[in-house]
Amino acid sequence: MRSRRLSAVAVLPLLAIGACSAGSPDVESFEQKSSYVIGQGMGRQMANDQIEVDLAAFNRGLEDGLAGNESLISEEEAMQVMRELQAKVQLTQAQQREGMMAQLDSLAVKNREEGEAYLADNAALEGVVTTPSGLQYRVLSAGDGPKPKATDNVRVNYKGTLLDGTEFDSSERSGGPVTFKVNELIAGWTEALQLMNVGSRYWLVVPSNLGYGERGSGQLIGPNATLVFELELVEIVQ
């Protein structure tokens, strides 16, 4: 679930909290530390929203607000300034979103082209089987146990990497074999597991349409990413 991003014109109650250096002579008391955290969070949000700040005027406004002094700007003018600032922040955020979408679109094209080339080259390698769906696998070691059904729970060892070899997940990170329900996994795994006998170990190449598709997953698996797995079927869980 994506969180709703707050603009700098309403930052004070829900600021991103930044770390401060414990033991710094300027931030020793709780009041000093909390003040620093609030100021740092406001500064970061304003910088991210590209809001130009006159520090002298900002500090004067902060002092007057804390002291309850009469404002140097009328209420009507202040409201107009805030409307203009809000419009500027919204424009900046829209431009940032457009830039991110453009980057994702470019990455999606790059990943798709690289994946198609990799799959084409891989299909010609000895021992590689390409199924009608486009899944590719090579048997690293064959087991002699039963094959699971789509509704079975299975325990597996696995390692997943990108085409450049970057590891994005593994059962080792979880401390050993992991239990999954076969038909609740990505399509490439659901298909592969039903081909495997217990005790088998396969090398899989999963096209993006059998993996995480155009949306990708997490920080490492981008849009249209083709994925490589080593997958061992340890047992069918009764």
GROMACS .gro file of N, CA and C in nm, residues 14-134:
model
  363
   14LEU      N    1   0.333   1.561   1.087
   14LEU     CA    2   0.372   1.428   1.038
   14LEU      C    3   0.503   1.433   0.963
   15LEU      N    4   0.604   1.491   1.023
   15LEU     CA    5   0.732   1.503   0.955
   15LEU      C    6   0.808   1.372   0.953
   16ALA      N    7   0.884   1.352   0.847
   16ALA     CA    8   0.977   1.240   0.845
   16ALA      C    9   1.084   1.269   0.948
   17ILE      N   10   1.109   1.174   1.036
   17ILE     CA   11   1.202   1.199   1.145
   17ILE      C   12   1.343   1.166   1.101
   18GLY      N   13   1.433   1.262   1.116
   18GLY     CA   14   1.572   1.239   1.080
   18GLY      C   15   1.653   1.211   1.203
   19ALA      N   16   1.762   1.138   1.187
   19ALA     CA   17   1.847   1.104   1.299
   19ALA      C   18   1.934   1.222   1.337
   20CYS      N   19   1.958   1.238   1.466
   20CYS     CA   20   2.053   1.339   1.511
   20CYS      C   21   2.163   1.268   1.588
   21SER      N   22   2.276   1.332   1.595
   21SER     CA   23   2.391   1.268   1.656
   21SER      C   24   2.382   1.276   1.808
   22ALA      N   25   2.373   1.160   1.871
   22ALA     CA   26   2.366   1.156   2.016
   22ALA      C   27   2.494   1.215   2.074
   23GLY      N   28   2.478   1.298   2.177
   23GLY     CA   29   2.593   1.356   2.242
   23GLY      C   30   2.644   1.484   2.179
   24SER      N   31   2.580   1.531   2.070
   24SER     CA   32   2.620   1.657   2.010
   24SER      C   33   2.598   1.769   2.110
   25PRO      N   34   2.691   1.864   2.122
   25PRO     CA   35   2.675   1.970   2.224
   25PRO      C   36   2.555   2.059   2.198
   26ASP      N   37   2.504   2.065   2.077
   26ASP     CA   38   2.390   2.150   2.044
   26ASP      C   39   2.257   2.080   2.064
   27VAL      N   40   2.257   1.949   2.079
   27VAL     CA   41   2.132   1.874   2.090
   27VAL      C   42   2.142   1.773   2.203
   28GLU      N   43   2.157   1.821   2.323
   28GLU     CA   44   2.172   1.732   2.438
   28GLU      C   45   2.042   1.708   2.510
   29SER      N   46   1.961   1.812   2.531
   29SER     CA   47   1.835   1.796   2.604
   29SER      C   48   1.726   1.745   2.510
   30PHE      N   49   1.616   1.697   2.570
   30PHE     CA   50   1.505   1.649   2.488
   30PHE      C   51   1.449   1.763   2.403
   31GLU      N   52   1.436   1.882   2.460
   31GLU     CA   53   1.382   1.995   2.385
   31GLU      C   54   1.471   2.029   2.266
   32GLN      N   55   1.604   2.023   2.287
   32GLN     CA   56   1.696   2.051   2.177
   32GLN      C   57   1.686   1.945   2.068
   33LYS      N   58   1.679   1.819   2.110
   33LYS     CA   59   1.672   1.711   2.013
   33LYS      C   60   1.543   1.715   1.933
   34SER      N   61   1.429   1.734   2.004
   34SER     CA   62   1.300   1.737   1.934
   34SER      C   63   1.293   1.857   1.841
   35SER      N   64   1.349   1.970   1.883
   35SER     CA   65   1.350   2.088   1.797
   35SER      C   66   1.434   2.063   1.673
   36TYR      N   67   1.546   1.996   1.691
   36TYR     CA   68   1.633   1.966   1.578
   36TYR      C   69   1.564   1.872   1.480
   37VAL      N   70   1.498   1.770   1.533
   37VAL     CA   71   1.430   1.673   1.448
   37VAL      C   72   1.320   1.741   1.366
   38ILE      N   73   1.242   1.828   1.431
   38ILE     CA   74   1.136   1.899   1.361
   38ILE      C   75   1.194   1.988   1.252
   39GLY      N   76   1.296   2.064   1.285
   39GLY     CA   77   1.358   2.153   1.186
   39GLY      C   78   1.420   2.077   1.071
   40GLN      N   79   1.489   1.968   1.103
   40GLN     CA   80   1.551   1.888   0.998
   40GLN      C   81   1.445   1.828   0.905
   41GLY      N   82   1.337   1.778   0.964
   41GLY     CA   83   1.231   1.720   0.881
   41GLY      C   84   1.168   1.824   0.790
   42MET      N   85   1.141   1.942   0.844
   42MET     CA   86   1.085   2.049   0.761
   42MET      C   87   1.180   2.087   0.649
   43GLY      N   88   1.308   2.096   0.682
   43GLY     CA   89   1.407   2.133   0.580
   43GLY      C   90   1.415   2.032   0.468
   44ARG      N   91   1.414   1.904   0.504
   44ARG     CA   92   1.421   1.800   0.403
   44ARG      C   93   1.298   1.801   0.313
   45GLN      N   94   1.179   1.819   0.374
   45GLN     CA   95   1.057   1.820   0.294
   45GLN      C   96   1.054   1.941   0.202
   46MET      N   97   1.095   2.056   0.252
   46MET     CA   98   1.097   2.176   0.169
   46MET      C   99   1.197   2.162   0.055
   47ALA      N  100   1.313   2.103   0.083
   47ALA     CA  101   1.412   2.082  -0.022
   47ALA      C  102   1.358   1.986  -0.128
   48ASN      N  103   1.289   1.882  -0.083
   48ASN     CA  104   1.233   1.785  -0.176
   48ASN      C  105   1.125   1.847  -0.264
   49ASP      N  106   1.045   1.940  -0.207
   49ASP     CA  107   0.941   2.008  -0.282
   49ASP      C  108   0.993   2.132  -0.354
   50GLN      N  109   1.125   2.155  -0.344
   50GLN     CA  110   1.190   2.266  -0.414
   50GLN      C  111   1.130   2.401  -0.374
   51ILE      N  112   1.106   2.417  -0.245
   51ILE     CA  113   1.055   2.544  -0.191
   51ILE      C  114   1.173   2.630  -0.151
   52GLU      N  115   1.180   2.750  -0.209
   52GLU     CA  116   1.286   2.843  -0.174
   52GLU      C  117   1.250   2.911  -0.041
   53VAL      N  118   1.345   2.913   0.051
   53VAL     CA  119   1.318   2.963   0.185
   53VAL      C  120   1.415   3.076   0.219
   54ASP      N  121   1.360   3.187   0.265
   54ASP     CA  122   1.439   3.296   0.323
   54ASP      C  123   1.449   3.266   0.473
   55LEU      N  124   1.568   3.225   0.517
   55LEU     CA  125   1.582   3.178   0.655
   55LEU      C  126   1.551   3.287   0.757
   56ALA      N  127   1.586   3.411   0.726
   56ALA     CA  128   1.558   3.520   0.821
   56ALA      C  129   1.408   3.538   0.839
   57ALA      N  130   1.335   3.539   0.726
   57ALA     CA  131   1.189   3.553   0.734
   57ALA      C  132   1.126   3.430   0.797
   58PHE      N  133   1.181   3.313   0.767
   58PHE     CA  134   1.129   3.190   0.825
   58PHE      C  135   1.144   3.191   0.977
   59ASN      N  136   1.263   3.227   1.024
   59ASN     CA  137   1.287   3.231   1.168
   59ASN      C  138   1.200   3.335   1.237
   60ARG      N  139   1.179   3.450   1.170
   60ARG     CA  140   1.093   3.554   1.230
   60ARG      C  141   0.949   3.503   1.240
   61GLY      N  142   0.903   3.436   1.135
   61GLY     CA  143   0.768   3.380   1.139
   61GLY      C  144   0.754   3.275   1.247
   62LEU      N  145   0.856   3.191   1.265
   62LEU     CA  146   0.854   3.089   1.369
   62LEU      C  147   0.851   3.152   1.507
   63GLU      N  148   0.934   3.254   1.526
   63GLU     CA  149   0.937   3.322   1.656
   63GLU      C  150   0.804   3.389   1.686
   64ASP      N  151   0.745   3.457   1.586
   64ASP     CA  152   0.618   3.524   1.609
   64ASP      C  153   0.507   3.423   1.637
   65GLY      N  154   0.511   3.310   1.567
   65GLY     CA  155   0.411   3.207   1.590
   65GLY      C  156   0.420   3.149   1.729
   66LEU      N  157   0.541   3.120   1.774
   66LEU     CA  158   0.559   3.063   1.907
   66LEU      C  159   0.523   3.163   2.018
   67ALA      N  160   0.552   3.291   1.993
   67ALA     CA  161   0.528   3.393   2.095
   67ALA      C  162   0.387   3.449   2.089
   68GLY      N  163   0.313   3.418   1.983
   68GLY     CA  164   0.178   3.473   1.970
   68GLY      C  165   0.179   3.618   1.928
   69ASN      N  166   0.286   3.664   1.860
   69ASN     CA  167   0.295   3.803   1.816
   69ASN      C  168   0.202   3.829   1.698
   70GLU      N  169   0.172   3.953   1.678
   70GLU     CA  170   0.089   3.993   1.564
   70GLU      C  171   0.165   3.964   1.434
   71SER      N  172   0.093   3.912   1.337
   71SER     CA  173   0.156   3.875   1.211
   71SER      C  174   0.196   3.998   1.131
   72LEU      N  175   0.308   3.988   1.060
   72LEU     CA  176   0.352   4.095   0.971
   72LEU      C  177   0.274   4.095   0.840
   73ILE      N  178   0.200   3.988   0.815
   73ILE     CA  179   0.121   3.974   0.693
   73ILE      C  180  -0.025   3.956   0.731
   74SER      N  181  -0.114   4.021   0.659
   74SER     CA  182  -0.256   4.010   0.689
   74SER      C  183  -0.304   3.868   0.664
   75GLU      N  184  -0.416   3.834   0.727
   75GLU     CA  185  -0.472   3.699   0.711
   75GLU      C  186  -0.508   3.672   0.565
   76GLU      N  187  -0.565   3.773   0.497
   76GLU     CA  188  -0.601   3.755   0.357
   76GLU      C  189  -0.479   3.729   0.270
   77GLU      N  190  -0.372   3.807   0.293
   77GLU     CA  191  -0.250   3.789   0.213
   77GLU      C  192  -0.185   3.655   0.245
   78ALA      N  193  -0.187   3.617   0.372
   78ALA     CA  194  -0.129   3.488   0.410
   78ALA      C  195  -0.202   3.373   0.341
   79MET      N  196  -0.335   3.382   0.334
   79MET     CA  197  -0.410   3.277   0.266
   79MET      C  198  -0.377   3.271   0.119
   80GLN      N  199  -0.359   3.387   0.056
   80GLN     CA  200  -0.323   3.390  -0.086
   80GLN      C  201  -0.184   3.331  -0.107
   81VAL      N  202  -0.090   3.364  -0.019
   81VAL     CA  203   0.045   3.309  -0.029
   81VAL      C  204   0.041   3.157  -0.017
   82MET      N  205  -0.038   3.107   0.078
   82MET     CA  206  -0.045   2.962   0.098
   82MET      C  207  -0.109   2.893  -0.021
   83ARG      N  208  -0.208   2.957  -0.083
   83ARG     CA  209  -0.268   2.898  -0.203
   83ARG      C  210  -0.166   2.890  -0.316
   84GLU      N  211  -0.088   2.994  -0.333
   84GLU     CA  212   0.014   2.994  -0.438
   84GLU      C  213   0.123   2.891  -0.408
   85LEU      N  214   0.160   2.882  -0.279
   85LEU     CA  215   0.262   2.784  -0.241
   85LEU      C  216   0.212   2.642  -0.262
   86GLN      N  217   0.086   2.618  -0.226
   86GLN     CA  218   0.029   2.485  -0.245
   86GLN      C  219   0.027   2.448  -0.393
   87ALA      N  220  -0.009   2.543  -0.478
   87ALA     CA  221  -0.011   2.518  -0.623
   87ALA      C  222   0.129   2.487  -0.674
   88LYS      N  223   0.230   2.558  -0.622
   88LYS     CA  224   0.367   2.533  -0.665
   88LYS      C  225   0.414   2.396  -0.621
   89VAL      N  226   0.381   2.358  -0.496
   89VAL     CA  227   0.421   2.227  -0.446
   89VAL      C  228   0.354   2.116  -0.527
   90GLN      N  229   0.226   2.134  -0.557
   90GLN     CA  230   0.155   2.032  -0.635
   90GLN      C  231   0.214   2.018  -0.774
   91LEU      N  232   0.254   2.131  -0.836
   91LEU     CA  233   0.317   2.125  -0.968
   91LEU      C  234   0.450   2.051  -0.960
   92THR      N  235   0.529   2.080  -0.856
   92THR     CA  236   0.657   2.011  -0.839
   92THR      C  237   0.637   1.861  -0.822
   93GLN      N  238   0.540   1.823  -0.740
   93GLN     CA  239   0.513   1.682  -0.717
   93GLN      C  240   0.466   1.614  -0.845
   94ALA      N  241   0.383   1.682  -0.924
   94ALA     CA  242   0.336   1.625  -1.050
   94ALA      C  243   0.452   1.604  -1.146
   95GLN      N  244   0.544   1.700  -1.151
   95GLN     CA  245   0.661   1.687  -1.238
   95GLN      C  246   0.751   1.573  -1.193
   96GLN      N  247   0.763   1.558  -1.061
   96GLN     CA  248   0.844   1.448  -1.009
   96GLN      C  249   0.782   1.314  -1.043
   97ARG      N  250   0.648   1.304  -1.031
   97ARG     CA  251   0.580   1.179  -1.066
   97ARG      C  252   0.597   1.148  -1.214
   98GLU      N  253   0.585   1.249  -1.299
   98GLU     CA  254   0.602   1.229  -1.442
   98GLU      C  255   0.743   1.179  -1.473
   99GLY      N  256   0.842   1.238  -1.403
   99GLY     CA  257   0.979   1.195  -1.424
   99GLY      C  258   1.001   1.051  -1.383
  100MET      N  259   0.941   1.012  -1.270
  100MET     CA  260   0.953   0.873  -1.224
  100MET      C  261   0.886   0.777  -1.320
  101MET      N  262   0.768   0.816  -1.371
  101MET     CA  263   0.698   0.730  -1.466
  101MET      C  264   0.778   0.714  -1.595
  102ALA      N  265   0.841   0.822  -1.639
  102ALA     CA  266   0.923   0.813  -1.760
  102ALA      C  267   1.041   0.719  -1.739
  103GLN      N  268   1.101   0.725  -1.621
  103GLN     CA  269   1.213   0.636  -1.590
  103GLN      C  270   1.166   0.491  -1.586
  104LEU      N  271   1.049   0.468  -1.526
  104LEU     CA  272   0.996   0.332  -1.520
  104LEU      C  273   0.962   0.279  -1.658
  105ASP      N  274   0.906   0.364  -1.743
  105ASP     CA  275   0.874   0.322  -1.880
  105ASP      C  276   1.001   0.284  -1.956
  106SER      N  277   1.105   0.364  -1.939
  106SER     CA  278   1.232   0.335  -2.005
  106SER      C  279   1.292   0.204  -1.953
  107LEU      N  280   1.285   0.185  -1.821
  107LEU     CA  281   1.337   0.062  -1.761
  107LEU      C  282   1.258  -0.059  -1.807
  108ALA      N  283   1.125  -0.043  -1.821
  108ALA     CA  284   1.041  -0.154  -1.866
  108ALA      C  285   1.080  -0.199  -2.006
  109VAL      N  286   1.106  -0.104  -2.095
  109VAL     CA  287   1.148  -0.137  -2.231
  109VAL      C  288   1.283  -0.207  -2.229
  110LYS      N  289   1.376  -0.154  -2.151
  110LYS     CA  290   1.509  -0.213  -2.141
  110LYS      C  291   1.502  -0.355  -2.087
  111ASN      N  292   1.425  -0.375  -1.980
  111ASN     CA  293   1.415  -0.509  -1.921
  111ASN      C  294   1.349  -0.609  -2.017
  112ARG      N  295   1.247  -0.562  -2.088
  112ARG     CA  296   1.179  -0.652  -2.182
  112ARG      C  297   1.274  -0.696  -2.294
  113GLU      N  298   1.349  -0.602  -2.350
  113GLU     CA  299   1.441  -0.635  -2.459
  113GLU      C  300   1.553  -0.728  -2.411
  114GLU      N  301   1.607  -0.698  -2.293
  114GLU     CA  302   1.713  -0.783  -2.239
  114GLU      C  303   1.660  -0.923  -2.208
  115GLY      N  304   1.537  -0.930  -2.155
  115GLY     CA  305   1.477  -1.059  -2.123
  115GLY      C  306   1.453  -1.142  -2.247
  116GLU      N  307   1.403  -1.080  -2.353
  116GLU     CA  308   1.376  -1.153  -2.476
  116GLU      C  309   1.505  -1.208  -2.536
  117ALA      N  310   1.611  -1.126  -2.533
  117ALA     CA  311   1.740  -1.171  -2.587
  117ALA      C  312   1.796  -1.286  -2.504
  118TYR      N  313   1.784  -1.274  -2.371
  118TYR     CA  314   1.836  -1.379  -2.283
  118TYR      C  315   1.762  -1.510  -2.305
  119LEU      N  316   1.630  -1.503  -2.314
  119LEU     CA  317   1.550  -1.624  -2.334
  119LEU      C  318   1.582  -1.689  -2.468
  120ALA      N  319   1.603  -1.609  -2.570
  120ALA     CA  320   1.635  -1.664  -2.702
  120ALA      C  321   1.769  -1.737  -2.700
  121ASP      N  322   1.869  -1.676  -2.637
  121ASP     CA  323   2.000  -1.740  -2.628
  121ASP      C  324   1.994  -1.865  -2.540
  122ASN      N  325   1.922  -1.855  -2.430
  122ASN     CA  326   1.916  -1.965  -2.335
  122ASN      C  327   1.846  -2.088  -2.395
  123ALA      N  328   1.747  -2.063  -2.480
  123ALA     CA  329   1.671  -2.173  -2.539
  123ALA      C  330   1.759  -2.266  -2.622
  124ALA      N  331   1.870  -2.214  -2.672
  124ALA     CA  332   1.957  -2.294  -2.757
  124ALA      C  333   2.059  -2.376  -2.678
  125LEU      N  334   2.065  -2.357  -2.546
  125LEU     CA  335   2.164  -2.428  -2.466
  125LEU      C  336   2.122  -2.573  -2.444
  126GLU      N  337   2.221  -2.659  -2.434
  126GLU     CA  338   2.195  -2.801  -2.415
  126GLU      C  339   2.124  -2.825  -2.282
  127GLY      N  340   2.021  -2.906  -2.284
  127GLY     CA  341   1.950  -2.944  -2.163
  127GLY      C  342   1.839  -2.850  -2.123
  128VAL      N  343   1.826  -2.737  -2.192
  128VAL     CA  344   1.722  -2.640  -2.157
  128VAL      C  345   1.592  -2.677  -2.227
  129VAL      N  346   1.484  -2.682  -2.149
  129VAL     CA  347   1.351  -2.713  -2.202
  129VAL      C  348   1.267  -2.585  -2.194
  130THR      N  349   1.200  -2.552  -2.304
  130THR     CA  350   1.109  -2.439  -2.306
  130THR      C  351   0.966  -2.491  -2.316
  131THR      N  352   0.883  -2.459  -2.219
  131THR     CA  353   0.745  -2.506  -2.218
  131THR      C  354   0.659  -2.416  -2.306
  132PRO      N  355   0.536  -2.458  -2.339
  132PRO     CA  356   0.448  -2.374  -2.421
  132PRO      C  357   0.421  -2.236  -2.363
  133SER      N  358   0.427  -2.222  -2.232
  133SER     CA  359   0.404  -2.092  -2.170
  133SER      C  360   0.521  -1.997  -2.186
  134GLY      N  361   0.639  -2.052  -2.218
  134GLY     CA  362   0.760  -1.972  -2.227
  134GLY      C  363   0.855  -1.994  -2.112
   0.00000   0.00000   0.00000
